[in-house]
Short mmCIF file of C-alpha atoms and ligand atoms in Angstrom, two decimals:
data_model
loop_
_atom_site.label_atom_id
_atom_site.label_comp_id
_atom_site.label_asym_id
_atom_site.label_seq_id
_atom_site.Cartn_x
_atom_site.Cartn_y
_atom_site.Cartn_z
CA MET A 33 -7.10 26.81 -13.18
CA GLN A 34 -4.68 23.84 -12.88
CA TYR A 35 -5.49 20.95 -11.43
CA PRO A 36 -2.75 19.02 -9.23
CA HIS A 37 -0.90 16.40 -10.60
CA VAL A 38 -1.64 12.87 -8.77
CA ASP A 39 1.40 11.78 -7.29
CA LEU A 40 2.07 8.62 -5.31
CA ARG A 41 5.53 8.55 -4.02
CA LEU A 42 7.30 6.05 -1.82
CA PRO A 43 8.82 7.70 1.54
CA ASP A 44 12.54 9.25 1.57
CA TRP A 45 13.88 6.19 3.54
CA MET A 46 13.22 3.85 1.17
CA ASP A 47 16.32 3.72 -1.20
CA GLU A 48 18.84 3.24 1.62
CA PHE A 49 16.50 0.78 3.52
CA VAL A 50 16.66 -1.47 0.19
CA GLU A 51 20.05 -1.38 -0.27
CA LYS A 52 20.41 -3.06 2.89
CA TYR A 53 18.85 -6.22 0.98
CA ARG A 54 21.18 -6.45 -1.93
CA ALA A 55 22.84 -9.85 -1.44
CA THR A 56 19.37 -11.21 0.02
CA ASP A 57 18.51 -14.77 -1.41
CA PHE A 58 14.91 -14.21 -2.27
CA SER A 59 14.15 -17.75 -3.87
CA THR A 60 11.54 -18.63 -0.80
CA ASP A 61 8.18 -17.09 -0.27
CA GLU A 62 9.17 -16.55 3.23
CA ALA A 63 12.68 -14.47 2.32
CA MET A 64 10.11 -12.22 0.10
CA MET A 65 7.46 -12.00 2.82
CA ARG A 66 10.02 -10.99 5.55
CA PHE A 67 11.25 -8.35 3.05
CA ALA A 68 7.38 -7.08 2.58
CA ILE A 69 6.96 -7.14 6.71
CA ALA A 70 10.23 -5.32 7.04
CA LEU A 71 8.86 -2.74 5.12
CA GLY A 72 5.48 -2.30 6.59
CA ALA A 73 7.52 -2.06 10.22
CA GLU A 74 9.58 0.55 8.71
CA ASN A 75 6.97 2.52 7.65
CA VAL A 76 5.39 2.28 10.99
CA LYS A 77 8.83 3.24 12.75
CA GLN A 78 9.32 5.91 10.51
CA GLY A 79 5.65 7.36 10.78
CA THR A 80 5.39 7.64 7.01
CA GLY A 81 2.08 5.62 6.61
CA GLY A 82 -0.03 2.47 7.29
CA PRO A 83 1.57 -0.64 8.82
CA PHE A 84 1.48 -2.40 5.17
CA GLY A 85 4.06 -3.42 3.12
CA ALA A 86 4.47 -5.39 -0.47
CA ALA A 87 6.78 -6.08 -3.38
CA ILE A 88 7.06 -7.35 -6.48
CA PHE A 89 9.59 -9.84 -7.49
CA VAL A 90 10.55 -11.22 -11.08
CA LEU A 91 12.70 -13.92 -12.43
CA ASP A 92 16.18 -12.61 -13.79
CA PRO A 93 16.50 -15.00 -16.59
CA SER A 94 20.13 -14.47 -16.77
CA ASP A 95 21.04 -16.40 -13.96
CA GLY A 96 17.65 -17.86 -13.12
CA LYS A 97 17.37 -15.92 -9.78
CA THR A 98 14.34 -14.04 -8.09
CA LYS A 99 14.94 -10.31 -7.64
CA LEU A 100 13.10 -7.45 -6.35
CA LEU A 101 11.57 -5.05 -8.91
CA ALA A 102 9.75 -2.68 -6.62
CA PRO A 103 8.85 -2.38 -3.10
CA GLY A 104 5.62 -0.90 -1.65
CA VAL A 105 4.76 0.67 1.34
CA ASN A 106 0.89 2.15 2.30
CA ARG A 107 0.87 5.91 1.78
CA VAL A 108 -2.87 6.75 2.20
CA VAL A 109 -2.48 9.30 4.75
CA PRO A 110 1.12 11.20 3.66
CA ASP A 111 -0.14 11.15 -0.14
CA HIS A 112 -3.73 12.25 0.26
CA ASN A 113 -4.65 9.49 -1.74
CA SER A 114 -7.38 6.38 -0.62
CA GLU A 115 -5.68 4.34 -3.79
CA ALA A 116 -2.13 4.39 -1.93
CA HIS A 117 -2.29 0.92 -0.85
CA ALA A 118 1.02 -0.77 -0.60
CA GLU A 119 0.04 -3.31 -3.65
CA THR A 120 -0.89 -0.59 -5.75
CA MET A 121 2.22 1.55 -4.89
CA ALA A 122 4.70 -1.69 -5.72
CA GLN A 123 2.59 -2.20 -9.06
CA GLY A 124 2.71 1.57 -9.86
CA VAL A 125 6.28 1.54 -9.47
CA GLY A 126 7.24 -1.51 -11.23
CA GLN A 127 5.00 -0.17 -13.84
CA GLN A 128 7.10 3.15 -14.17
CA MET A 129 10.24 1.35 -14.20
CA THR A 130 9.26 -0.43 -17.29
CA ASP A 131 7.30 2.18 -19.01
CA SER A 132 4.17 -0.05 -19.14
CA TYR A 133 0.83 -0.23 -17.69
CA SER A 134 1.06 -4.21 -17.25
CA LEU A 135 4.38 -5.79 -15.97
CA LEU A 136 3.75 -9.06 -18.21
CA GLN A 137 3.07 -7.17 -21.29
CA ALA A 138 6.26 -5.30 -20.28
CA GLY A 139 8.28 -8.59 -20.67
CA LEU A 140 8.90 -9.47 -17.28
CA GLN A 141 8.74 -13.16 -16.46
CA LYS A 142 7.48 -15.05 -13.03
CA VAL A 143 6.08 -11.51 -11.62
CA THR A 144 5.12 -12.02 -7.90
CA LEU A 145 3.25 -9.75 -5.93
CA VAL A 146 4.00 -10.45 -2.21
CA THR A 147 1.99 -8.81 0.17
CA SER A 148 1.94 -8.54 3.77
CA CYS A 149 -2.00 -8.60 3.97
CA GLU A 150 -4.73 -9.96 2.09
CA PRO A 151 -5.48 -7.40 -0.71
CA CYS A 152 -8.43 -5.48 -0.05
CA ALA A 153 -11.61 -5.36 -2.34
CA LYS A 154 -9.84 -2.57 -4.21
CA CYS A 155 -6.30 -3.73 -4.58
CA MET A 156 -8.11 -7.40 -5.58
CA GLY A 157 -9.31 -5.44 -8.51
CA SER A 158 -5.99 -3.66 -9.66
CA ILE A 159 -4.34 -7.15 -9.61
CA GLU A 160 -5.98 -8.09 -12.42
CA TRP A 161 -4.88 -5.67 -14.60
CA ALA A 162 -1.16 -5.15 -13.39
CA GLY A 163 0.07 -8.17 -15.15
CA ILE A 164 0.93 -10.86 -12.24
CA ASN A 165 1.38 -14.51 -12.55
CA ARG A 166 1.62 -15.16 -8.66
CA VAL A 167 0.14 -13.56 -5.18
CA VAL A 168 1.86 -14.43 -1.83
CA ILE A 169 -0.29 -13.18 1.20
CA GLY A 170 0.77 -13.01 4.88
CA ALA A 171 -2.19 -12.08 7.29
CA THR A 172 -5.65 -12.42 6.56
CA LYS A 173 -8.02 -9.19 5.97
CA ASP A 174 -9.75 -10.25 9.47
CA HIS A 175 -6.33 -9.18 11.00
CA ALA A 176 -6.20 -5.73 9.27
CA GLU A 177 -9.97 -5.53 10.46
CA SER A 178 -8.96 -6.36 13.93
CA ILE A 179 -6.98 -3.14 14.52
CA GLY A 180 -10.18 -1.03 12.69
CA PHE A 181 -9.36 -1.18 9.06
CA ASN A 182 -12.35 -1.90 6.70
CA GLU A 183 -11.15 -4.11 3.73
CA GLY A 184 -14.41 -3.79 1.71
CA ASN A 185 -16.48 -6.84 0.27
CA LYS A 186 -14.43 -8.96 -2.23
CA PRO A 187 -16.56 -11.76 -3.99
CA PRO A 188 -16.43 -14.96 -1.76
CA ASN A 189 -14.98 -17.08 -4.77
CA TRP A 190 -12.26 -14.59 -5.31
CA ARG A 191 -9.50 -17.18 -4.78
CA GLU A 192 -10.99 -19.50 -7.20
CA TYR A 193 -11.37 -16.30 -9.74
CA LEU A 194 -7.51 -15.68 -9.49
CA ARG A 195 -6.46 -19.05 -9.96
CA ASN A 196 -9.06 -20.47 -12.48
CA THR A 197 -10.02 -17.46 -14.50
CA LEU A 198 -7.04 -15.05 -14.22
CA LYS A 199 -4.43 -18.07 -13.90
CA ILE A 200 -2.41 -16.29 -11.04
CA ASP A 201 -0.97 -18.75 -8.53
CA LEU A 202 -2.22 -18.34 -5.07
CA ARG A 203 -0.38 -18.92 -1.49
CA GLU A 204 -1.53 -17.55 1.77
CA GLY A 205 -0.80 -17.39 5.26
CA VAL A 206 3.35 -16.73 5.26
CA CYS A 207 4.70 -15.59 8.30
CA VAL A 208 1.17 -14.55 9.69
CA ASP A 209 2.70 -13.91 13.24
CA GLU A 210 5.36 -11.59 12.40
CA VAL A 211 2.57 -9.57 10.39
CA ALA A 212 0.01 -9.44 13.22
CA ALA A 213 3.33 -7.91 15.34
CA VAL A 214 3.75 -5.13 12.99
CA PHE A 215 -0.12 -4.47 13.23
CA GLU A 216 0.04 -4.35 16.96
CA GLU A 217 2.92 -2.04 17.16
CA TYR A 218 0.72 0.45 14.70
CA LYS A 219 -2.34 -0.17 17.00
CA ARG A 220 -0.17 0.51 20.28
CA LYS A 221 1.46 3.66 18.56
CA ASP A 222 -2.16 4.98 17.82
CA GLY A 223 -1.66 4.87 14.14
CA ILE A 224 -4.59 6.51 12.07
CA ILE A 225 -7.15 4.29 10.80
CA TYR A 226 -8.10 5.80 7.30
CA ASN A 227 -11.37 4.22 6.45
CA GLY A 228 -13.34 6.48 3.77
CA ASP A 229 -16.04 7.47 6.94
CA GLY A 230 -13.27 9.20 8.78
CA MET A 231 -14.08 6.65 11.81
CA GLY A 232 -16.25 9.61 13.45
CA LEU A 233 -12.96 11.99 13.72
CA PRO A 234 -14.01 15.74 13.91
CA ARG A 235 -13.67 17.03 10.10
CA PRO A 236 -11.80 20.46 9.66
CA LYS A 237 -13.74 23.54 8.56
CA ILE A 238 -13.01 24.45 5.01
CA ARG A 239 -14.13 27.04 2.43
CA LEU A 240 -14.62 26.64 -1.30
CA GLU A 241 -13.20 29.34 -3.79
CA THR A 242 -15.12 29.22 -6.86
CA ASN A 243 -15.15 30.29 -10.08
CA GLY A 244 -19.37 30.28 -11.03
CA SER A 245 -20.23 26.42 -10.89
CA LEU A 246 -16.01 25.30 -10.74
CA ILE A 247 -14.35 24.96 -7.51
CA SER A 248 -10.87 26.24 -7.74
CA ARG A 249 -9.88 25.72 -4.20
CA VAL A 250 -10.69 23.90 -1.23
CA VAL A 251 -9.21 26.22 1.72
CA PRO A 252 -8.94 25.04 5.28
CA VAL A 253 -10.45 27.42 7.76
CA ALA A 254 -8.91 28.20 10.99
CA ASP A 255 -11.58 27.55 13.89
CA THR A 256 -12.08 30.96 14.91
CA ALA A 257 -13.62 29.70 18.49
CA VAL A 258 -10.10 27.82 18.63
CA LEU A 259 -8.23 31.05 17.59
CA ALA A 260 -10.13 33.37 19.90
CA GLN A 261 -9.59 30.89 22.87
CA SER A 262 -5.86 30.74 22.10
CA ALA A 263 -5.92 34.39 21.97
CA ALA A 264 -7.22 34.80 25.22
CA ASN A 265 -4.92 32.04 26.51
CA THR A 266 -1.84 34.32 25.42
CA LYS A 267 -2.95 37.30 27.21
ZN1 ZN B 189 -5.63 -2.48 -0.62
#
């Protein structure tokens, strides 16, 4: 019995996509946010995940400029992982690049997380341990919930907690209309709303392969009624 590795992977188009931004001036919040929004839009266009984009930017002390460290897009459905929100992806990619669990601990300066939508309850928690100085947010959770996503239950004082307790600077409401347009496009394309309850969608039939009390495999089972029907149709 060997359990699978848990992999979070950026989509195949990412490397080429990011290359287009090699000469971009990321000195403003709007410039950084437009990059995060473009990531979400490309994810929708390519059908490689949810409509959310995020990125980690840091200071390059050698020239004083803000530079992209790590991009992130939502990969919940393709990576089979409810953790794979855009913020988690960007933080994780940055941490892999620095061989560190914390971006600040790794020695980076002015670490900014830019996210096209307000962090959900899960991502709000992860920000605390990622090693971040600043968070820049586009749309609110109400925008995400208006197309069906469940954003969870953050403490009502989350803004004060970020600013006063964690000493993380916060700016909200950057390029909101541009984020909303990406959400609308996702909805128009009938993108999957992947809340944990499955939104009442039909659940596949499965069979458990076991070794005593241990489950060794979860195997999808073809629906025999559907198979019989399709066999009848081909006669
Ligand atoms: Zn999240």
